Short mmCIF file of C-alpha atoms (C1' of nucleotides) in Angstrom, two decimals:
data_model
loop_
_atom_site.label_atom_id
_atom_site.label_comp_id
_atom_site.label_asym_id
_atom_site.label_seq_id
_atom_site.Cartn_x
_atom_site.Cartn_y
_atom_site.Cartn_z
CA MET A 1 -3.92 70.83 36.46
CA GLU A 2 -6.83 70.29 36.47
CA MET A 3 -9.36 73.61 36.48
CA ILE A 4 -12.56 74.54 34.88
CA ASP A 5 -14.29 73.36 38.39
CA PRO A 6 -17.47 75.34 39.96
CA ASP A 7 -15.45 73.70 43.06
CA LEU A 8 -12.83 75.08 43.30
CA GLN A 9 -11.88 78.45 41.91
CA GLU A 10 -10.04 80.23 39.02
CA GLY A 11 -8.14 78.10 36.36
CA THR A 12 -4.57 79.10 36.39
CA GLY A 13 -3.36 79.99 32.20
CA THR A 14 -0.58 78.39 30.91
CA SER A 15 1.71 81.63 30.29
CA ALA A 16 4.08 80.94 26.69
CA GLY A 17 6.74 79.48 27.22
CA ASN A 18 9.23 80.02 25.08
CA THR A 19 9.51 78.78 21.64
CA GLY A 20 11.61 76.20 21.66
CA VAL A 21 11.99 73.81 18.19
CA THR A 22 14.54 72.44 19.44
CA ALA A 23 14.81 68.68 20.50
CA ALA A 24 10.50 67.21 21.67
CA ILE A 25 12.03 65.70 24.80
CA GLU A 26 13.82 68.84 26.59
CA ALA A 27 10.66 70.76 26.28
CA ILE A 28 9.13 69.03 28.63
CA GLY A 29 9.59 70.63 31.74
CA ALA A 30 10.76 73.42 29.66
CA CYS A 31 7.38 73.85 27.95
CA PRO A 32 4.85 74.60 30.38
CA ALA A 33 2.99 73.05 27.42
CA VAL A 34 4.12 69.83 27.13
CA THR A 35 3.65 68.81 31.44
CA ASP A 36 -0.08 70.66 31.37
CA MET A 37 -0.83 67.90 28.30
CA MET A 38 0.77 65.02 30.11
CA SER A 39 -0.67 65.38 33.03
CA ARG A 40 -4.47 65.99 30.92
CA VAL A 41 -3.11 62.35 28.96
CA GLY A 42 -2.08 61.15 32.48
CA ASP A 43 -5.41 61.18 34.69
CA LYS A 44 -8.11 58.84 34.91
CA TRP A 45 -10.65 59.96 32.26
CA SER A 46 -9.35 61.68 29.30
CA MET A 47 -7.77 58.84 27.50
CA GLN A 48 -10.65 56.84 27.51
CA VAL A 49 -12.78 59.01 27.28
CA VAL A 50 -10.91 60.21 23.62
CA THR A 51 -10.81 56.42 22.86
CA LYS A 52 -14.74 55.91 22.59
CA LEU A 53 -15.24 59.21 21.26
CA GLY A 54 -12.64 58.22 18.40
CA GLU A 55 -14.57 55.49 17.30
CA GLN A 56 -17.49 57.20 16.94
CA PRO A 57 -19.27 60.91 18.36
CA ARG A 58 -21.59 59.64 20.80
CA ARG A 59 -24.17 61.33 23.32
CA PHE A 60 -24.27 62.01 27.08
CA ASN A 61 -25.42 58.58 28.41
CA GLU A 62 -24.18 56.52 25.43
CA LEU A 63 -20.87 57.81 26.13
CA ARG A 64 -21.48 56.68 29.78
CA ARG A 65 -22.55 53.67 29.35
CA ALA A 66 -19.65 53.12 27.03
CA VAL A 67 -16.30 54.15 29.56
CA ASP A 68 -16.64 51.55 32.22
CA GLY A 69 -16.93 53.15 36.15
CA ILE A 70 -17.39 56.80 35.36
CA SER A 71 -19.26 58.99 37.14
CA GLN A 72 -21.66 61.65 35.60
CA ARG A 73 -19.31 64.62 37.66
CA MET A 74 -16.40 62.99 35.68
CA LEU A 75 -18.33 63.14 32.88
CA THR A 76 -18.64 66.11 32.70
CA ARG A 77 -15.49 67.81 33.73
CA THR A 78 -13.61 65.41 31.08
CA LEU A 79 -14.95 67.06 28.20
CA ARG A 80 -15.80 69.55 29.87
CA ASN A 81 -12.21 70.30 29.57
CA LEU A 82 -11.61 68.29 26.31
CA GLU A 83 -13.54 70.63 24.76
CA ARG A 84 -12.06 73.88 26.04
CA ASP A 85 -8.68 71.86 25.00
CA GLY A 86 -10.27 71.78 21.62
CA LEU A 87 -10.30 67.81 21.29
CA VAL A 88 -13.67 67.45 20.88
CA SER A 89 -17.18 69.08 20.08
CA ARG A 90 -20.57 69.64 21.94
CA LYS A 91 -23.12 70.24 20.14
CA VAL A 92 -26.72 70.54 21.40
CA THR A 93 -30.45 69.97 20.25
CA PRO A 94 -32.42 71.62 22.07
CA SER A 95 -34.91 69.62 22.84
CA VAL A 96 -37.31 67.48 24.82
CA PRO A 97 -36.04 65.44 26.09
CA PRO A 98 -31.94 67.80 25.59
CA ARG A 99 -29.61 66.19 22.74
CA VAL A 100 -26.03 66.21 23.62
CA ASP A 101 -23.36 65.31 20.23
CA TYR A 102 -20.16 64.75 21.91
CA ALA A 103 -17.47 64.13 19.01
CA LEU A 104 -13.47 63.93 18.32
CA THR A 105 -11.92 67.44 16.94
CA PRO A 106 -9.54 67.41 14.18
CA LEU A 107 -7.12 67.80 17.20
CA GLY A 108 -8.40 65.52 19.47
CA HIS A 109 -8.22 63.05 16.81
CA SER A 110 -4.60 64.39 15.37
CA LEU A 111 -3.32 63.26 19.40
CA TRP A 112 -5.19 59.73 18.32
CA GLU A 113 -1.86 58.97 16.67
CA PRO A 114 1.08 60.04 19.94
CA VAL A 115 -1.83 58.71 22.81
CA THR A 116 -1.53 54.91 20.37
CA MET A 117 1.92 54.72 20.25
CA LEU A 118 1.71 55.17 24.25
CA SER A 119 -0.26 52.30 24.74
CA ARG A 120 1.43 50.06 22.24
CA TRP A 121 4.72 50.37 23.92
CA VAL A 122 3.02 49.52 27.37
CA ILE A 123 0.99 46.58 26.36
CA ASP A 124 4.03 45.01 24.80
CA ASN A 125 6.21 46.41 27.75
CA ARG A 126 4.08 45.10 30.46
CA ILE A 127 5.01 41.42 31.38
CA GLU A 128 8.52 43.76 31.56
CA ILE A 129 7.02 46.08 34.38
CA GLU A 130 5.71 44.12 35.91
CA SER A 131 8.58 41.59 37.26
CA ALA A 132 10.34 44.90 38.28
CA ARG A 133 7.84 45.48 40.29
CA ALA A 134 7.57 41.69 42.10
CA GLU A 135 11.02 41.72 41.28
CA TYR A 136 10.89 45.34 44.02
CA ASP A 137 8.38 44.54 46.32
CA ALA A 138 10.68 41.23 46.85
CA ARG A 139 14.20 43.29 47.31
CA GLU A 140 12.07 45.83 49.78
CA GLN A 141 10.32 42.93 51.50
CA VAL A 142 13.26 42.64 53.66
CA MET B 1 -2.06 46.16 9.96
CA GLU B 2 0.15 45.39 12.68
CA MET B 3 -0.39 41.69 14.82
CA ILE B 4 -1.75 42.45 18.33
CA ASP B 5 -1.93 40.48 21.17
CA PRO B 6 -5.25 38.06 21.49
CA ASP B 7 -5.35 38.13 25.27
CA LEU B 8 -6.26 42.15 24.61
CA GLN B 9 -9.47 41.78 24.32
CA GLU B 10 -10.69 39.62 27.28
CA GLY B 11 -13.28 40.82 28.95
CA THR B 12 -14.71 43.64 26.75
CA GLY B 13 -15.19 42.31 23.13
CA THR B 14 -16.32 45.98 22.37
CA SER B 15 -16.52 45.98 19.06
CA ALA B 16 -14.01 43.54 16.52
CA GLY B 17 -12.37 43.57 14.09
CA ASN B 18 -10.49 46.15 14.95
CA THR B 19 -6.29 47.46 13.85
CA GLY B 20 -4.14 46.25 15.96
CA VAL B 21 -3.91 50.40 16.93
CA THR B 22 -7.17 50.36 17.39
CA ALA B 23 -6.76 48.03 19.53
CA ALA B 24 -4.17 49.86 21.11
CA ILE B 25 -6.38 52.41 21.44
CA GLU B 26 -9.38 50.85 22.78
CA ALA B 27 -6.87 48.69 25.78
CA ILE B 28 -6.95 51.69 27.57
CA GLY B 29 -9.63 51.52 30.14
CA ALA B 30 -9.10 47.61 29.65
CA CYS B 31 -6.12 47.17 30.45
CA PRO B 32 -4.84 48.73 33.88
CA ALA B 33 -1.44 48.22 32.75
CA VAL B 34 -2.25 51.91 30.35
CA THR B 35 -4.02 53.38 32.66
CA ASP B 36 -1.61 52.68 34.96
CA MET B 37 1.64 54.31 32.85
CA MET B 38 -0.61 56.72 31.68
CA SER B 39 -0.64 58.25 34.86
CA ARG B 40 3.07 57.49 35.65
CA VAL B 41 3.49 59.16 31.96
CA GLY B 42 1.18 61.83 33.74
CA ASP B 43 2.71 62.20 36.77
CA LYS B 44 4.20 65.96 38.08
CA TRP B 45 8.16 64.60 37.18
CA SER B 46 8.31 60.87 35.96
CA MET B 47 9.36 62.59 33.02
CA GLN B 48 11.16 65.05 32.97
CA VAL B 49 13.18 62.68 35.19
CA VAL B 50 13.60 60.71 32.78
CA THR B 51 14.35 63.35 30.34
CA LYS B 52 17.13 64.70 32.18
CA LEU B 53 19.13 60.42 32.95
CA GLY B 54 18.18 60.42 28.87
CA GLU B 55 20.09 62.80 28.24
CA GLN B 56 23.10 61.24 30.53
CA PRO B 57 23.42 59.43 33.76
CA ARG B 58 23.22 62.18 36.49
CA ARG B 59 23.34 61.73 40.10
CA PHE B 60 21.39 62.03 43.02
CA ASN B 61 21.54 66.40 43.29
CA GLU B 62 22.74 66.54 40.37
CA LEU B 63 19.58 65.75 38.96
CA ARG B 64 18.09 67.84 41.53
CA ARG B 65 19.45 70.51 39.98
CA ALA B 66 18.91 69.76 36.35
CA VAL B 67 15.20 68.80 37.10
CA ASP B 68 13.61 72.50 37.89
CA GLY B 69 11.42 72.74 40.97
CA ILE B 70 12.29 69.38 42.55
CA SER B 71 11.76 69.19 46.08
CA GLN B 72 13.99 66.82 47.72
CA ARG B 73 11.17 64.59 48.67
CA MET B 74 10.35 64.52 45.50
CA LEU B 75 12.81 63.24 43.42
CA THR B 76 13.44 60.58 45.37
CA ARG B 77 9.41 59.31 45.34
CA THR B 78 10.04 59.70 41.44
CA LEU B 79 13.12 58.02 41.58
CA ARG B 80 12.19 55.07 43.15
CA ASN B 81 8.69 54.61 40.97
CA LEU B 82 11.12 54.95 38.61
CA GLU B 83 12.88 52.41 40.17
CA ARG B 84 9.87 49.72 40.94
CA ASP B 85 8.93 50.58 36.98
CA GLY B 86 11.84 48.92 36.04
CA LEU B 87 13.01 52.47 33.54
CA VAL B 88 15.86 53.29 35.90
CA SER B 89 18.59 52.05 37.72
CA ARG B 90 20.59 53.02 40.83
CA LYS B 91 24.24 51.83 42.00
CA VAL B 92 25.21 52.88 45.45
CA THR B 93 28.91 53.23 45.94
CA PRO B 94 29.59 53.51 49.61
CA SER B 95 31.96 56.22 50.17
CA VAL B 96 32.37 59.04 52.05
CA PRO B 97 30.47 61.77 50.72
CA PRO B 98 28.23 57.96 49.89
CA ARG B 99 27.50 58.34 46.09
CA VAL B 100 23.96 57.24 44.31
CA ASP B 101 24.35 56.69 40.12
CA TYR B 102 21.00 56.68 38.83
CA ALA B 103 20.72 55.67 34.91
CA LEU B 104 17.68 55.16 32.34
CA THR B 105 17.74 50.90 31.46
CA PRO B 106 17.26 49.59 27.91
CA LEU B 107 14.04 49.96 28.79
CA GLY B 108 13.53 53.60 29.89
CA HIS B 109 15.04 54.79 27.02
CA SER B 110 12.62 52.61 24.88
CA LEU B 111 10.05 54.95 26.40
CA TRP B 112 11.60 57.79 25.23
CA GLU B 113 10.21 57.03 21.43
CA PRO B 114 6.75 57.17 22.96
CA VAL B 115 6.59 60.08 24.73
CA THR B 116 9.12 62.17 22.72
CA MET B 117 5.87 61.34 20.10
CA LEU B 118 3.70 63.02 22.90
CA SER B 119 5.70 65.16 23.94
CA ARG B 120 6.01 66.35 20.59
CA TRP B 121 1.97 66.62 19.56
CA VAL B 122 1.63 69.02 21.94
CA ILE B 123 4.52 71.47 21.05
CA ASP B 124 3.50 71.11 16.82
CA ASN B 125 -0.16 72.04 18.33
CA ARG B 126 0.29 74.10 21.10
CA ILE B 127 -0.79 77.36 19.46
CA GLU B 128 -3.52 75.28 18.27
CA ILE B 129 -4.64 74.01 22.09
CA GLU B 130 -3.80 77.67 23.08
CA SER B 131 -6.66 79.34 21.52
CA ALA B 132 -9.14 77.53 21.82
CA ARG B 133 -8.76 77.41 25.67
CA ALA B 134 -9.34 81.83 25.22
CA GLU B 135 -11.86 80.79 22.96
CA TYR B 136 -13.56 78.85 25.56
CA ASP B 137 -13.02 80.70 28.44
CA ALA B 138 -14.28 83.52 26.62
CA ARG B 139 -17.19 81.90 25.55
CA GLU B 140 -18.16 80.98 29.19
CA GLN B 141 -16.90 83.75 30.64
CA VAL B 142 -20.34 85.72 30.37
"C1'" DC C 1 -31.95 63.23 28.62
"C1'" DT C 2 -27.94 65.72 30.88
"C1'" DG C 3 -26.77 67.94 33.60
"C1'" DT C 4 -25.54 70.76 38.88
"C1'" DA C 5 -24.95 71.70 43.65
"C1'" DT C 6 -22.70 69.33 47.67
"C1'" DC C 7 -19.81 67.20 50.76
"C1'" DC C 8 -16.32 63.84 51.55
"C1'" DG C 9 -12.03 60.60 51.95
"C1'" DT C 10 -7.65 59.80 49.46
"C1'" DG C 11 -3.21 60.47 47.47
"C1'" DG C 12 -0.27 63.97 45.49
"C1'" DT C 13 2.69 67.52 45.67
"C1'" DG C 14 5.79 70.60 49.23
"C1'" DA C 15 8.27 72.67 53.07
"C1'" DT C 16 10.92 71.71 57.02
"C1'" DA C 17 13.27 69.84 60.14
"C1'" DC C 18 16.60 65.04 60.96
"C1'" DT C 19 20.23 61.76 60.61
"C1'" DG C 20 24.06 58.32 58.46
"C1'" DC D 1 25.82 63.69 49.31
"C1'" DA D 2 22.14 61.80 49.20
"C1'" DG D 3 18.26 61.09 51.61
"C1'" DT D 4 13.34 60.21 56.06
"C1'" DA D 5 10.83 62.24 58.13
"C1'" DT D 6 6.24 64.93 59.99
"C1'" DC D 7 3.28 68.04 58.95
"C1'" DA D 8 -0.16 70.53 55.84
"C1'" DC D 9 -2.68 71.94 51.91
"C1'" DC D 10 -5.74 71.78 47.65
"C1'" DA D 11 -6.80 68.60 43.74
"C1'" DC D 12 -8.47 64.52 42.03
"C1'" DG D 13 -12.11 61.82 41.77
"C1'" DG D 14 -16.27 59.05 44.24
"C1'" DA D 15 -21.11 59.13 45.76
"C1'" DT D 16 -25.84 61.72 46.65
"C1'" DA D 17 -29.87 64.78 45.52
"C1'" DC D 18 -31.31 67.86 43.05
"C1'" DA D 19 -33.08 70.14 38.40
"C1'" DG D 20 -34.09 72.49 33.97
#
DNA sequence: CTGTATCCGTGGTGATACTG
DNA sequence: CAGTATCACCACGGATACAG
């Protein structure tokens, strides 16, 4: 997915899918919004940023130091996307030097919970996953 | 508060005195396995395939028809990845023509639940997300 | 301090053709 | 039927320099 980058062309607006209030599982793939958000959750930095902002609001460079390894460019892009999705708020204080405070919105906080469930699952099953991979690799190496 | 594996806090002891939930959240980024699986969840086809296999086991082309828009190549690749992670089982029947049955493993089924939570969150909040985007785009269009 | 602009490598994804 | 092989596109992400 990924949108709004000066380097790229204008992002395609997500069209409204059907009104399925059916089982959420069935909506994966049926509802564009689901796949769309999944890719946001799956991208490299978004959930790490959400995590750090979930602890407390932070300024730009504060956040940059908190999220290990993120570049300035990617932090900006990630924050813009999160802001666009309504997950993060951005408050500019036009001082010298400038000050910009980021925080999770209520919507952003609410995303916390299902994402936590997912990361819990990974943690609880990471051994099984890794051994499955090792087994597969050993099998295919032949 | 729930318990969590002690070795999750290794390396970056960001903040002590966390609950299990926040510890799990913090493990995003701290634990490579979490970021790794997130990208699997976030990729374009994996969860759609898991969804379809969650309904029932399927053969290759059956699955291909079930997952709208997926190419043969991507279905193969997606299935291989899922198989490697231990989420999907692959049973070959060497007949003519050949028959290959795919199904979710117990591990794959267990992933269902947190993923469902997440997709339900998206569905419940997709209106708010879309209006946030519309608002942002209108603001930035200037 | 908080960004933009520019360049570029890598990898995910798709189209098409071929194979056992 | 169930794949592989090959080619190509372009978005993601990183490095660096510049700007307000």
